[in-house]
XYZ file of C-alpha atoms in Angstrom:
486
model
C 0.000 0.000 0.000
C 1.023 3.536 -0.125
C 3.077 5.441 2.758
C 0.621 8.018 4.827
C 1.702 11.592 5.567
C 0.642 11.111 9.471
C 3.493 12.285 11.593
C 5.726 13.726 9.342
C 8.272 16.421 11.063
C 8.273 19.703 10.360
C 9.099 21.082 6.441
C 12.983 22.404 7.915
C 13.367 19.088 9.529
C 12.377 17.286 6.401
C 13.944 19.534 4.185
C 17.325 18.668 5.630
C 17.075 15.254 5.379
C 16.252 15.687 1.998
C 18.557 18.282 0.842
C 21.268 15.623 1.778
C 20.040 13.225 -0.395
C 22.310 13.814 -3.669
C 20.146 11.149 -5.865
C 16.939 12.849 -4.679
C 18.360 16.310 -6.497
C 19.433 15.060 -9.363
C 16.039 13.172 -10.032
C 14.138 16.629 -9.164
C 16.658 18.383 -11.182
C 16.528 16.462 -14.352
C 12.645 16.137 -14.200
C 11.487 19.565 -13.375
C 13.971 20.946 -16.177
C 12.439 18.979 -19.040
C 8.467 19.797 -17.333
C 9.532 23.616 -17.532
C 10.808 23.616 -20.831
C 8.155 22.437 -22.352
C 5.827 24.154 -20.554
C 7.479 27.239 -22.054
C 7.831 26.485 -25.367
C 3.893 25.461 -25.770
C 2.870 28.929 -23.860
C 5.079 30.553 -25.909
C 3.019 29.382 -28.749
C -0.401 31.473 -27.411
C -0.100 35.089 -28.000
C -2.868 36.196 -25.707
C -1.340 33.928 -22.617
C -2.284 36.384 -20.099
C -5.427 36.968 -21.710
C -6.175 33.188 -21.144
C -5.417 33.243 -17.825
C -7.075 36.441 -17.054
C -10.643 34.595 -18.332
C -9.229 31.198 -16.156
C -9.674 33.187 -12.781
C -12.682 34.895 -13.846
C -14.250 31.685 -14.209
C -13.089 30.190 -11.319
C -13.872 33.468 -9.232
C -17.357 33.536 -10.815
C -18.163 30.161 -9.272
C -16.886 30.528 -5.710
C -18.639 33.975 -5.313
C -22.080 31.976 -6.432
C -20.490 28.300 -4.831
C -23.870 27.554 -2.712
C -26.129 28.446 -5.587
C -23.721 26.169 -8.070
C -23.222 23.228 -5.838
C -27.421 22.871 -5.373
C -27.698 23.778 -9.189
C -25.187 20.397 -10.106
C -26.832 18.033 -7.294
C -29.981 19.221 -9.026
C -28.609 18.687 -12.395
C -26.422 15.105 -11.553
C -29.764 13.891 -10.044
C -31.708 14.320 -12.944
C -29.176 12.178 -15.116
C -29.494 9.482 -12.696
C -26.537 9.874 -10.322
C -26.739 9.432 -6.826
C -25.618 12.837 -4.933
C -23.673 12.544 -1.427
C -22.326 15.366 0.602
C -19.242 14.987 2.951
C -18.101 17.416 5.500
C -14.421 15.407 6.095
C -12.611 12.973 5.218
C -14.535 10.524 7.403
C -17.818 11.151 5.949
C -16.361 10.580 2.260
C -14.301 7.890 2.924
C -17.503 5.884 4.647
C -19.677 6.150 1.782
C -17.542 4.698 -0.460
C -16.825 1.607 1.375
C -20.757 1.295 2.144
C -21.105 1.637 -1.857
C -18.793 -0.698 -1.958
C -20.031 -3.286 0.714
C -23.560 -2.647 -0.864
C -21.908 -4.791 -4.073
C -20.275 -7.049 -2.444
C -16.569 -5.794 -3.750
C -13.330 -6.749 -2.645
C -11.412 -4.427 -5.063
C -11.928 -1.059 -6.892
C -9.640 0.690 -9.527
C -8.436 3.951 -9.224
C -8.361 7.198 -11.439
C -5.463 9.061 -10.336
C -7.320 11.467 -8.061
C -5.435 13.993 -5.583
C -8.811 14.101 -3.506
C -9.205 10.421 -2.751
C -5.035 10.950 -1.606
C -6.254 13.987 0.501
C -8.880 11.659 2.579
C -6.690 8.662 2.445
C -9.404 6.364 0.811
C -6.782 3.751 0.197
C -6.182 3.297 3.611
C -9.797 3.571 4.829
C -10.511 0.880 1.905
C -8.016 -1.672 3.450
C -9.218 -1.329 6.778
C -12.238 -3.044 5.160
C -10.833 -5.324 3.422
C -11.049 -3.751 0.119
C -7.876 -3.394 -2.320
C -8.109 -0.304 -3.835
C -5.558 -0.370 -7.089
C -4.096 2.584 -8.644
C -4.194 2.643 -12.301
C -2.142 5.653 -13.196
C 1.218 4.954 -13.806
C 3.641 7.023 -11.435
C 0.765 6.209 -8.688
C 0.923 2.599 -9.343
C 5.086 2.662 -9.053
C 4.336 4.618 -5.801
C 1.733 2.078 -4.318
C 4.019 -0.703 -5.410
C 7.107 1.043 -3.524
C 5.162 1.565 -0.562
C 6.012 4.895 -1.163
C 4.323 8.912 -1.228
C 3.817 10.916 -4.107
C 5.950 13.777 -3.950
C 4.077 15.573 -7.288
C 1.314 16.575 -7.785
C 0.955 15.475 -11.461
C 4.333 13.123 -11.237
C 3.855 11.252 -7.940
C 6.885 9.293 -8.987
C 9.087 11.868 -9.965
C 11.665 11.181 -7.092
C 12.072 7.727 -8.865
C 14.534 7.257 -11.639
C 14.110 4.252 -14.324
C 16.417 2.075 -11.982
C 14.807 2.337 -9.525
C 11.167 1.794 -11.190
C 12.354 -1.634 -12.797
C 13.513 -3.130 -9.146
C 10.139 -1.907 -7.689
C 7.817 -3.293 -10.450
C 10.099 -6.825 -10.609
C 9.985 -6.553 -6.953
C 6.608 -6.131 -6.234
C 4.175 -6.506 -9.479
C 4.328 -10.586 -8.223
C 3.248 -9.913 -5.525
C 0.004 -8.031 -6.285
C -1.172 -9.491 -9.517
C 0.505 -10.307 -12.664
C 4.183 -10.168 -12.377
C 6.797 -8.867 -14.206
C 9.016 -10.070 -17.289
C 11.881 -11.620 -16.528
C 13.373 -9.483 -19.285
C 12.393 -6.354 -18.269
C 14.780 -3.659 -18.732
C 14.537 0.555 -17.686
C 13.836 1.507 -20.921
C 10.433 3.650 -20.477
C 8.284 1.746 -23.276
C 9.400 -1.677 -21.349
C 8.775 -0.076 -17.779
C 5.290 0.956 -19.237
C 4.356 -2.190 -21.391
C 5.009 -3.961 -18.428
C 2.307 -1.862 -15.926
C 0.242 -2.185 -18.976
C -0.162 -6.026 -18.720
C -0.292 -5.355 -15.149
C -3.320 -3.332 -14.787
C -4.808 -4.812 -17.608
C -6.511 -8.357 -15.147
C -7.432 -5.864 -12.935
C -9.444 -3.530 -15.313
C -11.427 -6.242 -16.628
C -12.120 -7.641 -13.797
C -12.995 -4.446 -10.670
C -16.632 -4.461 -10.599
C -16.436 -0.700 -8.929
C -14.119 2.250 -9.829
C -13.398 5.682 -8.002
C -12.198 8.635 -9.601
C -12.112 12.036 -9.029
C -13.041 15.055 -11.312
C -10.923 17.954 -12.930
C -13.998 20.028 -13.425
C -17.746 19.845 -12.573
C -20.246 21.521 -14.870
C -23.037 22.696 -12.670
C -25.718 23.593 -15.748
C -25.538 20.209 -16.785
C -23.959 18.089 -14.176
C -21.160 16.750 -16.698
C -17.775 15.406 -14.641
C -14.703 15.734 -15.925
C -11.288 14.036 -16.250
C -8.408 15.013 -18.084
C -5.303 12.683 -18.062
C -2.546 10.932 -20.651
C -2.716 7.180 -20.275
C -5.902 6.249 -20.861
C -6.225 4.414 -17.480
C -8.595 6.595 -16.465
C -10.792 6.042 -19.631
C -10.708 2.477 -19.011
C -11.878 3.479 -15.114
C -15.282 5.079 -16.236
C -15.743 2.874 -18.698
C -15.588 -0.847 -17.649
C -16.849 -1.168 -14.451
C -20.366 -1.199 -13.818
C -20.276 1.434 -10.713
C -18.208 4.568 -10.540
C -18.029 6.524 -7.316
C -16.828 9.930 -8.109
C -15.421 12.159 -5.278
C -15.109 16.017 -5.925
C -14.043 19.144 -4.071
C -16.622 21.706 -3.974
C -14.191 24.083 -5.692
C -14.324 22.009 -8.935
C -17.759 23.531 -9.892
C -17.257 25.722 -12.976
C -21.144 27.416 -13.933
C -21.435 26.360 -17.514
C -20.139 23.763 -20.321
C -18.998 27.029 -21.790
C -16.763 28.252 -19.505
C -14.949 25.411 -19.387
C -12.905 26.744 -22.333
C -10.253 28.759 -21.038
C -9.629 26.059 -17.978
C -9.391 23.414 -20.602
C -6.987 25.158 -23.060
C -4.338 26.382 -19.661
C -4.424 22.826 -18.119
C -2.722 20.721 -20.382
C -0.373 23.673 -21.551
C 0.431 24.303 -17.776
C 0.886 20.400 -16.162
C 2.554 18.550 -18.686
C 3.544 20.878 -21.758
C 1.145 19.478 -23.976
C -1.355 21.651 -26.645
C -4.555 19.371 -25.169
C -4.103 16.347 -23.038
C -4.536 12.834 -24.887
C -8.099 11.687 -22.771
C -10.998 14.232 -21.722
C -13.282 12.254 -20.393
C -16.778 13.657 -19.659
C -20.025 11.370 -18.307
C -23.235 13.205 -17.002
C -24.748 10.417 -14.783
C -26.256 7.031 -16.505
C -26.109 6.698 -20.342
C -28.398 3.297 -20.379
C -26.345 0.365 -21.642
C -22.846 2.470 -22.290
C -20.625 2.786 -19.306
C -21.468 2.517 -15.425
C -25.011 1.549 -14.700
C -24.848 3.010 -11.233
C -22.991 6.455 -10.414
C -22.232 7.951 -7.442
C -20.754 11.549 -6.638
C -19.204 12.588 -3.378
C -19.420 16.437 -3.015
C -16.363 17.000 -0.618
C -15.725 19.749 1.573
C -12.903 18.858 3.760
C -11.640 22.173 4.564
C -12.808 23.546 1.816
C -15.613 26.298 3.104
C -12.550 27.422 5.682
C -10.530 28.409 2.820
C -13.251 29.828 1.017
C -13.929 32.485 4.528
C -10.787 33.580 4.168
C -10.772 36.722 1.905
C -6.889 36.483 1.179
C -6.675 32.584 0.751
C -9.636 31.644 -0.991
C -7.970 32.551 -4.291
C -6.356 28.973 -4.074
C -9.357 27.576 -4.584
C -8.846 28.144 -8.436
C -5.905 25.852 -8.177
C -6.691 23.214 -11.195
C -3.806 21.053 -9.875
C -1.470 21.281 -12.767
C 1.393 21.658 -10.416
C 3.561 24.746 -12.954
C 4.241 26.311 -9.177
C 5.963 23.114 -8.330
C 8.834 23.308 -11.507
C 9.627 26.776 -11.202
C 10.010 26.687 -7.555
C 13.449 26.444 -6.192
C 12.467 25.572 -2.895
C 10.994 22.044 -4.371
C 13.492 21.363 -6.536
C 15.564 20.992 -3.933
C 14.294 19.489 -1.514
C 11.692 17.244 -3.344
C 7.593 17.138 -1.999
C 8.127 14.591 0.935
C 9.182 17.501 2.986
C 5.835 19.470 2.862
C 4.783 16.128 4.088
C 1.182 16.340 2.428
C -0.189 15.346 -0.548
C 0.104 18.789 -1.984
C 3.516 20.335 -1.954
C 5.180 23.071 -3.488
C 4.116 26.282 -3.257
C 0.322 25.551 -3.917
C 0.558 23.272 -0.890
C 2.204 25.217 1.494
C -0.720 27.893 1.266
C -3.365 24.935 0.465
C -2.766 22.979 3.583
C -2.771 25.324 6.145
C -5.808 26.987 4.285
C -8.072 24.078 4.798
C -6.793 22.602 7.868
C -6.483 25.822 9.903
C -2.818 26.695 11.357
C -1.942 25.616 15.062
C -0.338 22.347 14.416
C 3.780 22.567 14.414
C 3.574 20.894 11.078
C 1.318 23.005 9.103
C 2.920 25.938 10.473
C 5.792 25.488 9.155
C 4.327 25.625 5.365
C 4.569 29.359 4.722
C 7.556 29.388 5.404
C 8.758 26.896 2.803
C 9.252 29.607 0.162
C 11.468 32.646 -0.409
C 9.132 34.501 -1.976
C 11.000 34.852 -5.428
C 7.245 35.127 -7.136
C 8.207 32.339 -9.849
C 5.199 30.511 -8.943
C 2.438 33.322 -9.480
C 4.317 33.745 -12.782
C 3.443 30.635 -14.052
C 0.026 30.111 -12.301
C -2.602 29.253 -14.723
C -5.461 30.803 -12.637
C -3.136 33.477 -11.455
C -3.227 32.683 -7.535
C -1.162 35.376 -5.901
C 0.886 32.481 -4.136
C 3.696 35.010 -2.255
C 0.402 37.554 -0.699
C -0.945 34.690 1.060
C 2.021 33.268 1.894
C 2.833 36.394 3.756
C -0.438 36.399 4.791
C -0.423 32.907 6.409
C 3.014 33.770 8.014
C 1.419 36.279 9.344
C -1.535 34.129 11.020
C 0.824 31.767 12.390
C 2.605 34.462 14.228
C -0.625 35.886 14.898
C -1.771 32.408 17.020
C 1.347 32.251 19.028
C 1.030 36.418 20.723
C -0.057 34.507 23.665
C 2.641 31.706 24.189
C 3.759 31.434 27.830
C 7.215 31.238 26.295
C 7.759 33.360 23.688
C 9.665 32.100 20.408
C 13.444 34.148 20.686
C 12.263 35.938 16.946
C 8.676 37.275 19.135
C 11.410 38.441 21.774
C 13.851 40.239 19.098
C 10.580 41.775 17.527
C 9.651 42.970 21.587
C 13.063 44.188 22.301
C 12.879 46.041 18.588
C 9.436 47.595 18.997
C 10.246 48.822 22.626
C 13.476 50.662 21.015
C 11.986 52.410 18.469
C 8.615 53.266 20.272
C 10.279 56.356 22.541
C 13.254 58.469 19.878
C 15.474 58.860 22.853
C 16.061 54.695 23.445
C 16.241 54.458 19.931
C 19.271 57.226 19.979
C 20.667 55.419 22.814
C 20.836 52.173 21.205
C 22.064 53.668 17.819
C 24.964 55.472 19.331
C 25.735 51.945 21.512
C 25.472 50.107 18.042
C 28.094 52.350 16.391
C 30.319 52.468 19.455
C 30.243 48.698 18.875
C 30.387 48.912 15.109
C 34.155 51.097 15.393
C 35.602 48.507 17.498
C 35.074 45.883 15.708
C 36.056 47.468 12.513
C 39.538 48.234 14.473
C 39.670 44.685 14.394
C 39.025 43.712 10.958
C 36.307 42.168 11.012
C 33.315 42.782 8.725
C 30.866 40.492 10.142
C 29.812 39.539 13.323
C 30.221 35.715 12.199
C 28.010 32.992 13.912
C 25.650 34.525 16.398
C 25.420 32.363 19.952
C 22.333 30.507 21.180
C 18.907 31.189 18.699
C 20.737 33.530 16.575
C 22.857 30.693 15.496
C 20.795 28.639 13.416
C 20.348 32.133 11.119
C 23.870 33.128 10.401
C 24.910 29.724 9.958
C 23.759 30.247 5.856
C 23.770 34.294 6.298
C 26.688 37.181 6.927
C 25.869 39.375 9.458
C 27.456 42.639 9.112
C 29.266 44.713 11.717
C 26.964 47.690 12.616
C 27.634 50.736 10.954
C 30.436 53.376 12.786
C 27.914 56.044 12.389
C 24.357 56.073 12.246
C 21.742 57.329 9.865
C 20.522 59.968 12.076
C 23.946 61.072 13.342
C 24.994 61.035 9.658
C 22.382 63.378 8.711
C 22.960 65.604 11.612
C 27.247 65.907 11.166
C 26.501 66.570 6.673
C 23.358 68.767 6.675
C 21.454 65.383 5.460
C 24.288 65.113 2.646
C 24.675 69.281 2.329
C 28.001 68.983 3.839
C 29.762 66.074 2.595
């Protein structure tokens, strides 16, 4: 089964173990360099780029200003075509209607869409506590369910993996779980892939029940969409005769129409690619084509939170392509494990604490996990202002800790500052101390203070502090005539 993201340490904590791991890099490296190239060349190719993703917000904007009024418009809409609607508040609530769906036929296996959602709630987990084997059909999920592994992408869970290591896991594992591997089988990424091919192939033929999730929900006409490149997930909706389809309320876009602009920047933006291979669209039952029984789990999970929060709720556009992720130098070194959720990068360290709510040590430490550089609102789709809520998020965190019996040492620097320059005459004092200070030191050469003792350490071990200044601004501007003189 796959790894779970339960008690994972903090991102700097994980970060260092990663940054240590030299293979690690140069798999992130080589992968995210080839995903942002062609990313850019296919953009390049669309002369009113901003244009596009000017109308890709507006649309997703348009439906979370109306999102009660759209979500009762596609229950209406899915229930008329035959579906059955549920509503989940967590994870919990999602997770147990799909096993009673499934107990309700009898099932002792499902295939999987590749589905970020159904990761979110841990449904693979929740399935095997009942018995159920829940198989993932995409194939970077499959090597990471096979490797007992977690997806560290969000559209290449694998991408920590290089073709080594994919051959020892599938001729490790496959065996194990179904049809094995060839004996033959080499690294070469048309053997690696013929190989899960034969693989998954027993087990789409033969799942009585599939769960997917959805790229897009049409509300006017209660049409569900999934875009993806194998053609696993084709074989998903098709086959078996029940599909149970769970979707985040912020995947409701108002009409078939204004699906255009969100279908044209997704393909462009995740995997460099004019349109993606497979768009798959089903509105409920088509009698005697497809499933015979549909269900659709409307899934908050955070989701409203987000949506209250007038700074964050813009990352509810977020149509998971995952272009933050490749330009962001933060995850290319240090890989997705570290953000230790299913949604890392820069999109998940404003997602998570947005629909879990900050407080927990863990979560916390997401804002943080950025420098701000504003690569990933560049190449935002939807044009999510990543860095403003980043900064607003770091600012909540701080916000929830004012009362802390112990104060953090940074809370006690900010105190010691804001007492200083509160009254002009302490400031003065401490100016004139910091120059005294600065002079002697420069009589001794140096021109940084080096590594500071106790908390202070941990900051100038990657930074230079510099000596303070012989003379300060204010005594400057008093000895030249504020410059007149010098």
């Amino acid at each position: 089964m796959t790894g779970t993201f339960v008690g994972m340490p903090t991102f700097p904590s994980a970060a260092r173990t990663a940054l240590a791991d030299t293979q690690l890099r140069h798999n992130l490296a080589h992968a995210t360099g080839v995903i942002r190239g062609k990313r850019a060349a296919v953009v390049g190719e669309v002369e009113n780029w901003e244009d596009l993703r000017l109308a890709g917000a507006a649309v997703k904007d348009r439906a979370l200003r109306s999102l009660d009024s759209r979500l009762v418009e596609l229950e209406e809409s899915l229930t008329a075509r035959g579906a059955v609607v549920h509503w989940a508040r967590d994870a919990d609530e999602a997770n147990r209607i799909v096993v009673e769906v499934a107990r309700a036929h009898a099932v002792d296996e499902v295939v999987k869409v590749k589905s970020m959602v159904t990761q979110e709630i841990g449904l693979n987990e929740a399935l095997e506590a009942e018995g159920i084997a829940a198989w993932e059909t995409d194939l970077a999920e499959l090597i990471v369910q096979l490797g007992g592994d977690l997806p560290s992408h969000i559209l290449v869970p694998a991408i920590h993996r290089n073709r080594a290591e994919i051959r020892e896991i599938f001729r490790r594992r496959m065996g194990e779980v179904g049809r094995p591997a060839p004996d033959d089988l080499t690294d070469e990424p048309a053997v690696l892939a013929g190989a899960a091919r034969e693989h998954l192939r027993e087990k789409f033929l033969r799942a009585k029940l599939a769960v997917s999730g959805a790229n897009f929900a049409v509300a006017d006409s209660g049409t569900l969409v999934v875009v993806e490149s194998e053609g696993n997930g084709r074989m998903c909706l098709t086959l078996p005769d029940v599909l149970v389809s769970i979707v985040g309320i912020e995947k409701v876009v108002p009409t078939w129409a204004e699906l255009d602009p969100l279908i044209r920047l997704l393909p462009r933006s995740s995997t460099g690619e004019r349109m993606n291979p497979y768009t798959s669209t089903w509105t409920g039952i088509t009698p005697g084509d497809g499933p015979q029984e549909v269900h659709v789990v409307l899934l908050d999970n955070g989701r409203t939170r987000a949506l209250a929060d007038e700074t964050g709720r813009q990352a509810l556009r977020c149509i998971r392509c995952s272009a933050c992720l490749n330009v962001c130098p933060v995850y290319e070194r240090t890989g997705g494990h570290a953000y230790g959720s299913v949604y890392p990068g820069p999109i998940g360290a404003i997602l998570n604490p947005l629909l879990k709510g900050t407080g927990d040590p863990q979560t916390d430490s997401l804002p943080y996990a950025s420098s701000l550089c504003g690569a990933c609102f560049e190449a935002c789709p939807v044009r999510i202002d990543i860095p403003e809520v980043l900064v607003h998020l770091r600012a909540k965190v701080v916000d929830g800790h004012r009362d802390d019996r112990v104060p953090k040492p940074e809370a006690l620097a900010f105190r010691g500052a804001a007492w200083a320059f509160a009254d002009p005459g302490r400031l003065g004092r401490a100016e004139r101390l910091s120059s005294v200070a600065g002079r002697v030191l420069r009589r001794r050469g140096k021109a940084s203070l080096g590594r500071l003792p106790g908390p202070g350490g941990a900051w100038t071990d990657a930074r230079d502090l510099p000596v303070p200044p012989a003379e300060s601004f204010r005594d400057w501007w008093k000895r030249t005539d504020g410059g007149e003189r010098e």
